[in-house]
Amino acid sequence: MEILMAFVIGILFMSATYLMLSKSLLRIIVGTGLLSHGAHMLILTMGGLKKGAAPLLGENAPSYTDPIPQALILTAIVISFGVTAFFLVLAYRAYQELGTDNMDRMRGTEGND
Amino acid sequence: MSLLHLAIISPFLLAILVPIAYKLFRQIHTGWFVFPLPILLFSYFISYLSITSNQQSVTKSFAWIPTLGIDFTAKVDGLGLLFALLITGIGALVVLYSIYYLDKNKEKLNTFYVYLLLFMGAMLGVVLSDNLIVLYTFWEFTSFSSFLLIGYWYHREKSRYGAQKSMIITVFGGLSMLGGIILLYMMTGTFSISEIIAQSDEIFSHVLFVPALLCILLGAFTKSAQFPFHIWLPDAMEAPTPVSAYLHSATMVKAGIYLVARMSPVFAEHSLWLWLIAGFGITTLFWGSFSAVKQTDLKAILAFSTVSQLGMIMSLLGIGAAALHFETVDDSYFTVATTAAVFHLINHATFKGSLFMVAGIVDHETGTRDIRKLGGLMNFMPITFTLAIIGTFSMAGLPPFNGFLSKEMFFTGMVRVLEMDIFNLDTWGFLFPVLAWVASVFTFIYSMILVFKTFTGKFQPEQLEKKPHEAPIGMLISPIILASLVIIIGFFPNIISNTLISPAQAAIMPVEGYVYDTHIYFWHGFTPELFMTLGVITLGILLFVTLPKWRSVYNLFPEKLALNRFYDSMLEVSQRASFNLTRLYMNGFIRTYLVYIFSFFIVALAATLVLKDAFKFDTSDVATIHYAEVLLALVIAAASVSILFVKSRMTSIILLGAVGYTVSLFFVIFRAPDLALTQLVIETISVSLFLLAFYHLPKLRHEERIRFKMTNALISVGVGAIVTMIALSAHSNKMFPSIAQYYVENTYKEAAGKNMVNVILVDFRGFDTMFEITVLGIAALGIFAMIKLRLEGGKKNENK
Amino acid sequence: MNEIANIVIIVLIILGAFLSLVAAYGVIRLPDIYTRNHAASKSATLGVMSILLGALLFFYVKDGFFNSRVLLGIIFIFMTSPVAGHLIARAAYNSGVELWDKSVQDDLKDAPHMKKAGSKEQ
Amino acid sequence: MINFLILPILIPLVTGVLLIFAAKRIMLQRWIAGISSVIAIIFSALLVQKVRARGIQTLDVSSWEAPFGITLVSDMMSALLVLTTSIIAFLCLIYSFWSIGEAREKFYYYAAFNFLIVGVNGAFTTGDIFNLFVFFEVMLMASYVLLVLGGKKAQLRESIKYILVNVISSALFVIAVAYLYSVVGTLNMAHISVRISEASQGTPPGIITVIAVLFLIVFGLKGAIFPLYFWMPGSYYAPPAPVLALFGALLTKVGVYSITRTYTLFFYHDTGFTHQLLSFLAIMSIIAGVIGAIAYWDIKKIIIYNIIIAVGAILFGVSAMTTDSLTGSIFYLIHDMIIKAALFLLAGIVIAIAGTSNLHKISGLIKRYPGLGWTFFISALALAGIPPLSGFVGKLLIVKGGFEAEHYWGAGIVLMSSLLVLFSIMKVFINGFWGTPRAYKGEDKVPVGKMLIAPVILVIIAVFYGVGSEYVYPYISQAAETLANPEIYIEAVLKEY
Amino acid sequence: MKTNDIILQTATKVVLFLIVLFSIHIFFAGHYTPGGGFVGGLLTSGAIVLLLLAFDMKTVSKILPVNYIHMIAVGLLFSIGTGAGALLFNVPFLTHAFGHVDLPVLGDTSLHTATLFDLGVFLVVVGVTMTIIQTIGEDE
Amino acid sequence: MLNTVVLSAILIISAATIGLIYRVIKGPTTPDRVVALDAIGINLVAIVALISIALNTSAFVEVILLIGILAFIGTVAFSKYLEKGVIIENERDR
């Protein structure tokens, strides 16, 4: 299962990267969404999958899955939610001010003096 | 902190008071507040003569950063004292001169004297520190005070140019010297010069010896304007003339000489030292004097002349180093070069200082320094003319001035090279006297140009800005004093031989138990040197008279090859090239930056994986796969990949949602109920936010073209592959049990909960959670502020 | 007792799965939004209800009491599903989505307040 | 008081929260923020003293013993950085009073400001790798807010890029932690170090090295090393001066700190590979930074590129891994925080006066603003590491350490970079402050005197930091000692090991 | 466009009750079964969003006159305060305490400071979500 | 027996879900997508219920209700958006 998941995560990262390299701001943000999904899945996978019951002591199981990765993912999910929300609103505002969602037209001033 | 330290620091202290004095007493020329200090210091240092003339030294230490071996150790020995006297003595004269030279109503005297005092203190620090780091500190101080003084009239383009140039070159040298100092520290474990000298035998064989030598020499050469670093000095002439007289002829440029002299006992063992110093010195001598002839600006002539004279002193020090290789120094047969170096150092300060002041007077009284416009000033300013004659004749090496004596000794030193049989001097050594002689001819010529083109010939009043007249007496005092020194030393050289020269020589070439006893003779008999001098004079007069005829020789040296051009274009090209280069990769497109970042990610990690043979694939510890899970995996993969190809925004958002929900299903499968719950809710909110945020975007006029880009595809596949590969090998490399068991045991017992994940979140790792919600809170604040606060009017989206 | 319960659960689950499949088939194959909505909100809801009933029964057998949250879920879905279906249909109509060209009747065609439906999104 | 080391995190946190309530009352906000800042400085200073007197301070948050809960660790390095951060925060804060504008102040500027400090101090203090991530996020989120606050076009545009890059680096951070967790099964940094040492008797397994490189990439993105710095010049160009000063002085330094921490605490087993790579990247950063710094005629850009150079120099010292070079790196790190803040604040004043940061359009400022000019001059010298100012000792030790580690070329480049740093920064002085004075529109409205307070204090600190190195040295060397000997750290955290 | 939303509004009133009930349950049960302050908060804001959907901003702010940004701050203060309480007893920050109390009606109830902490999380989450939704909503 | 049934039911419903995803992608109108999404939500409820049975745990029952709630809110929001162009009104009846 872990091996399958590794490939799934790889695909998620691949799609995310491809999207983040595109021009449209929306696609970029979608890319970051995929990226965080991939990262979260990776934590879970790295903690080891299906090693026991859900980490609820009420289950009275002989063994439980590692709760740490789950707690980490939870924190990470919340944080990436905050970031995504912020990013989305930023995109919205940027569109209002700059009138475009094309990254090519949001060129910075680094090049020209 | 001793009186000696106080003496070194006193200029800095006074520098703090100068602006205050300037504010309070506007009517009095600020120079008068400064003037007493160098006098006082001069007389203070005179009191050390009794000690150093016995070739003893005084060391006073003051802890600064002892843990790093950096102590402010002040050491007065012959060499240091000689320089200290020069600095304070000439300093006093220059301050006096400046009082008349700079108008108290027109100039910003406060800054001027602050810089000047900073310089004076720094210079004293350089010559009196025994600790290399302290020396370096003061060294950089001199560079910067010089920078500030050259840029004193900062509204002038040329001043700024000259200031920048001098700073770049001297700081370059300074840094390289610092490198050398650190290398020396690594060999000896100390920054103290005396201790390094004491270990000179050990370090000679050290592998870092040569690099250290080169680094230190680079510092000395740049500071003392040795070829090819001399180019900053002529441009430094943009400084007010008193500054030129002080910094750029008498003192600061001699810091390099000082350094070479000071470090001679450490490095002189090595042939490289001799060859580099003597070679660069003689080249500089030649090139400087040769270039001086073609100059038309009085101060430019003097600048090149300074360059050449510095080269001369440098070459003498180089040759003098050879003396260390001979068994006996008794007969001072070979040490004459060093004696000459020290002697000429003093002489140069006197005559060049006075000449600069003369040039300043001419400039001040006529408004120009261009010798093509000047001429016939003899009648208007007789005293100045006399002073100029004394200075230039001494410079040209004519009797009975001091310059003649040192020039003779210089020839002696150079001729004796022929008798040396070390370091291949027997094969190439003949070049030294030859070049020396040729350079002397040019020296003679430019000296003549300097005095005769200015003071004799046709008077051209129409070319001058002012009606020339003799300078005020105050302005003449300083050059008169210097000129009289030129004569006095010329006639009675031995008043300084055993008080100043021998002690200095002892510091340069310390030989245990040997007491230098220098005597300078006016008449040596009919030696080769005398004939050389005679030749110089004869040929010099001849060439001076026929100057217009052969001047075109200088056209053979195209401007393009000039070092200045090289410097300018290097500066220009480096800026332009870096600008173009930067613009090439900093193109403002975030995509480009991401390409760099991801490429590095791929390359670095792939290389590490391969080089470290880190990829490991181990299926012994994997969970079972169920077909439903495969199905889910396929869904997630299909959804994420198809986002790449969909055209409508809505669809890609929905697909992202699909991925998110599938992830939460995975969380269900992998026994993570809390995660599943959270992921579900978060995903829903995210999707609705996506819709909200992109609702405002206009309908795409033409559907977004998703052009397939090979680079993008390659990079994304690479990233995916790397992530997968590391995941596989990280999973196959589980080396330790997780710390999870602790939570299983303690969740109920110690934290009174049953949901481990939740208990971890609020208790075990509650700290994380606290800041996680802080992040959320900040995000909300930011979103609120972003929407409400619009400093640029915030026009609404017109497509709405 | 257990056997009977098991059989009931199995039946419920099979029924639910079948209904879900039917609903999906409907959503895919039916010609326009209104018919698809019909398929989705009726059969899918029924399908999930039966599966949830199965689950409820399962947990009853396992734990000995009715799981309150499953019950709550059943009630919730029971209540919201029709509302949701209604809202979608109305929204679709009001946003001007065309009926299937073979539809025979459109009662709201002439209703005045429905007419100026914005041609908002596609 | 066992909770002492949490106070530098807690004080700004509480302040930030309280400031949310006071959003509309600007004077009240300023007072609260100012006073709490001073208190934070006092406590950080006391913390430094405490670490000096009693060694590393640790706090097991929530009372869970070390590898299981989150442990906060104040070793000397982190305590010093926290102190520096608090001081810089205070000065940027008072600078903001006169420069940031009421509109921003009403929209939670000070709250976000304090949260940024929470993040930075937290990142310096935490002893848990995942908690480090959380603090990074606090810091980043606050920085996003500060960057975008005001909603000007350039701000919005650059924020997008900044956030995008940081989202990527956060994701990479998460996966790096995940990989590391998979291999060693723990999150506490000391415990990780112990387990990595156990796993790598002699040579470490390849996977550890891979993870080390991944961490380098993650932190390198934050710390703006070559070739990951490209996002920085543009993003740092957009925000107003005090924010820029905070970013320039603190944010990249957190990345540098994290590299230093991980590379001295975890990944010191395969220095032949990882530290060689680090040293190569450090040198390349210096070169790239120098190229950028001399390319532009723009005050902000010049200083921004100088950040990259400094990062390179510091990391070069870290990569050499000798006691001297580590000491030098810490010396230089703190120096750079101080002086970059000063320079950005000064640049802010110049821009406020001239209305532009283009050097072609500025000249002769020193005539009307001598105080500004000389402050700038001294900080320029300090930046270039001219003795006896603050940059010197650090640079000296880094170069010395480099030579000792036989990285002659690298050390030489570090040394010579000073020249080009000087050249680039003096370009500002020569062209902006020297030259023919001009009149600028609206320059009379700029409260130059008040705005100068903060940079002048910073420059004074820089001077004392350099001249008084003797007094600072014991602290720094204690910090370097901990870095050079991870056992000290581990022992302090895990006690029984 | 004027529409009547009788069906939606009526359904909302009932469903809202269910959701709030569920979210409170999930909040308190978090220590033992899946859930907790975070999900609870999100659900509560979901309920409020439903209100917003069925009614309008003005009506909702009349029913719930809350400044959501202040709610975030209060929530943060709760969480920090729970942690900082430990400072008074000179135990490490965020050390939780719990005990069993015999309450007259509810019987044996365990009181846990972690619940207070979680309440902070709950408030922050509600505040954040609602701030975001409200600001964007107002901007449209 | 039960297990086999549950697993095959999961498979069947997954297949149904994939079909619905096809509808989501295909459209052609947004209401179509919303209908399909609503149905997916319902199916997810079913899947989670089945997984709970399969894993023999009641840990996920919260998820069931949650999905229901979210699907409902989502559908309401979508339909309001489609109908009125705004999701949240500032003030109704104006």
PDB file of N, CA, C and O in Angstrom, chain D residues 316-335:
ATOM      1  N   PHE D 316      28.950  30.041   4.555  1.00  0.00           N
ATOM      2  CA  PHE D 316      30.299  29.539   4.296  1.00  0.00           C
ATOM      3  C   PHE D 316      30.973  29.198   5.612  1.00  0.00           C
ATOM      4  O   PHE D 316      31.602  28.154   5.755  1.00  0.00           O
ATOM      5  N   GLY D 317      30.812  30.097   6.584  1.00  0.00           N
ATOM      6  CA  GLY D 317      31.375  29.831   7.902  1.00  0.00           C
ATOM      7  C   GLY D 317      30.803  28.566   8.508  1.00  0.00           C
ATOM      8  O   GLY D 317      31.528  27.757   9.091  1.00  0.00           O
ATOM      9  N   VAL D 318      29.509  28.383   8.333  1.00  0.00           N
ATOM     10  CA  VAL D 318      28.879  27.181   8.892  1.00  0.00           C
ATOM     11  C   VAL D 318      29.436  25.937   8.212  1.00  0.00           C
ATOM     12  O   VAL D 318      29.727  24.938   8.851  1.00  0.00           O
ATOM     13  N   SER D 319      29.599  26.051   6.899  1.00  0.00           N
ATOM     14  CA  SER D 319      30.022  24.856   6.178  1.00  0.00           C
ATOM     15  C   SER D 319      31.446  24.453   6.540  1.00  0.00           C
ATOM     16  O   SER D 319      31.792  23.291   6.456  1.00  0.00           O
ATOM     17  N   ALA D 320      32.259  25.433   6.951  1.00  0.00           N
ATOM     18  CA  ALA D 320      33.630  25.079   7.298  1.00  0.00           C
ATOM     19  C   ALA D 320      33.679  24.285   8.596  1.00  0.00           C
ATOM     20  O   ALA D 320      34.596  23.488   8.806  1.00  0.00           O
ATOM     21  N   MET D 321      32.675  24.504   9.478  1.00  0.00           N
ATOM     22  CA  MET D 321      32.510  23.692  10.684  1.00  0.00           C
ATOM     23  C   MET D 321      33.712  23.685  11.623  1.00  0.00           C
ATOM     24  O   MET D 321      33.914  22.712  12.346  1.00  0.00           O
ATOM     25  N   THR D 322      34.503  24.733  11.616  1.00  0.00           N
ATOM     26  CA  THR D 322      35.506  24.816  12.670  1.00  0.00           C
ATOM     27  C   THR D 322      34.936  25.748  13.733  1.00  0.00           C
ATOM     28  O   THR D 322      34.021  26.518  13.473  1.00  0.00           O
ATOM     29  N   THR D 323      35.489  25.666  14.918  1.00  0.00           N
ATOM     30  CA  THR D 323      34.969  26.510  15.991  1.00  0.00           C
ATOM     31  C   THR D 323      35.081  27.973  15.600  1.00  0.00           C
ATOM     32  O   THR D 323      34.159  28.760  15.824  1.00  0.00           O
ATOM     33  N   ASP D 324      36.214  28.311  15.014  1.00  0.00           N
ATOM     34  CA  ASP D 324      36.413  29.698  14.602  1.00  0.00           C
ATOM     35  C   ASP D 324      35.364  30.138  13.604  1.00  0.00           C
ATOM     36  O   ASP D 324      34.764  31.201  13.734  1.00  0.00           O
ATOM     37  N   SER D 325      35.156  29.312  12.595  1.00  0.00           N
ATOM     38  CA  SER D 325      34.245  29.750  11.547  1.00  0.00           C
ATOM     39  C   SER D 325      32.821  29.807  12.072  1.00  0.00           C
ATOM     40  O   SER D 325      32.056  30.693  11.703  1.00  0.00           O
ATOM     41  N   LEU D 326      32.471  28.904  12.961  1.00  0.00           N
ATOM     42  CA  LEU D 326      31.123  28.962  13.528  1.00  0.00           C
ATOM     43  C   LEU D 326      30.959  30.220  14.371  1.00  0.00           C
ATOM     44  O   LEU D 326      29.943  30.914  14.296  1.00  0.00           O
ATOM     45  N   THR D 327      31.977  30.500  15.177  1.00  0.00           N
ATOM     46  CA  THR D 327      31.926  31.737  15.957  1.00  0.00           C
ATOM     47  C   THR D 327      31.754  32.926  15.023  1.00  0.00           C
ATOM     48  O   THR D 327      30.921  33.804  15.254  1.00  0.00           O
ATOM     49  N   GLY D 328      32.559  32.901  13.961  1.00  0.00           N
ATOM     50  CA  GLY D 328      32.475  33.991  13.003  1.00  0.00           C
ATOM     51  C   GLY D 328      31.094  34.097  12.394  1.00  0.00           C
ATOM     52  O   GLY D 328      30.551  35.188  12.245  1.00  0.00           O
ATOM     53  N   SER D 329      30.522  32.958  12.070  1.00  0.00           N
ATOM     54  CA  SER D 329      29.198  32.989  11.453  1.00  0.00           C
ATOM     55  C   SER D 329      28.171  33.602  12.379  1.00  0.00           C
ATOM     56  O   SER D 329      27.342  34.399  11.959  1.00  0.00           O
ATOM     57  N   ILE D 330      28.227  33.234  13.639  1.00  0.00           N
ATOM     58  CA  ILE D 330      27.235  33.792  14.566  1.00  0.00           C
ATOM     59  C   ILE D 330      27.479  35.285  14.742  1.00  0.00           C
ATOM     60  O   ILE D 330      26.554  36.086  14.732  1.00  0.00           O
ATOM     61  N   PHE D 331      28.747  35.627  14.884  1.00  0.00           N
ATOM     62  CA  PHE D 331      29.099  37.041  14.947  1.00  0.00           C
ATOM     63  C   PHE D 331      28.490  37.780  13.757  1.00  0.00           C
ATOM     64  O   PHE D 331      27.842  38.812  13.888  1.00  0.00           O
ATOM     65  N   TYR D 332      28.743  37.208  12.614  1.00  0.00           N
ATOM     66  CA  TYR D 332      28.329  37.890  11.387  1.00  0.00           C
ATOM     67  C   TYR D 332      26.822  37.904  11.248  1.00  0.00           C
ATOM     68  O   TYR D 332      26.243  38.884  10.772  1.00  0.00           O
ATOM     69  N   LEU D 333      26.199  36.820  11.680  1.00  0.00           N
ATOM     70  CA  LEU D 333      24.734  36.724  11.592  1.00  0.00           C
ATOM     71  C   LEU D 333      24.089  37.865  12.362  1.00  0.00           C
ATOM     72  O   LEU D 333      23.233  38.593  11.845  1.00  0.00           O
ATOM     73  N   ILE D 334      24.536  38.046  13.580  1.00  0.00           N
ATOM     74  CA  ILE D 334      23.938  39.088  14.414  1.00  0.00           C
ATOM     75  C   ILE D 334      24.271  40.455  13.839  1.00  0.00           C
ATOM     76  O   ILE D 334      23.404  41.338  13.737  1.00  0.00           O
ATOM     77  N   HIS D 335      25.507  40.603  13.429  1.00  0.00           N
ATOM     78  CA  HIS D 335      25.892  41.874  12.797  1.00  0.00           C
ATOM     79  C   HIS D 335      25.000  42.179  11.617  1.00  0.00           C
ATOM     80  O   HIS D 335      24.506  43.295  11.454  1.00  0.00           O
TER      81      HIS D 335
END
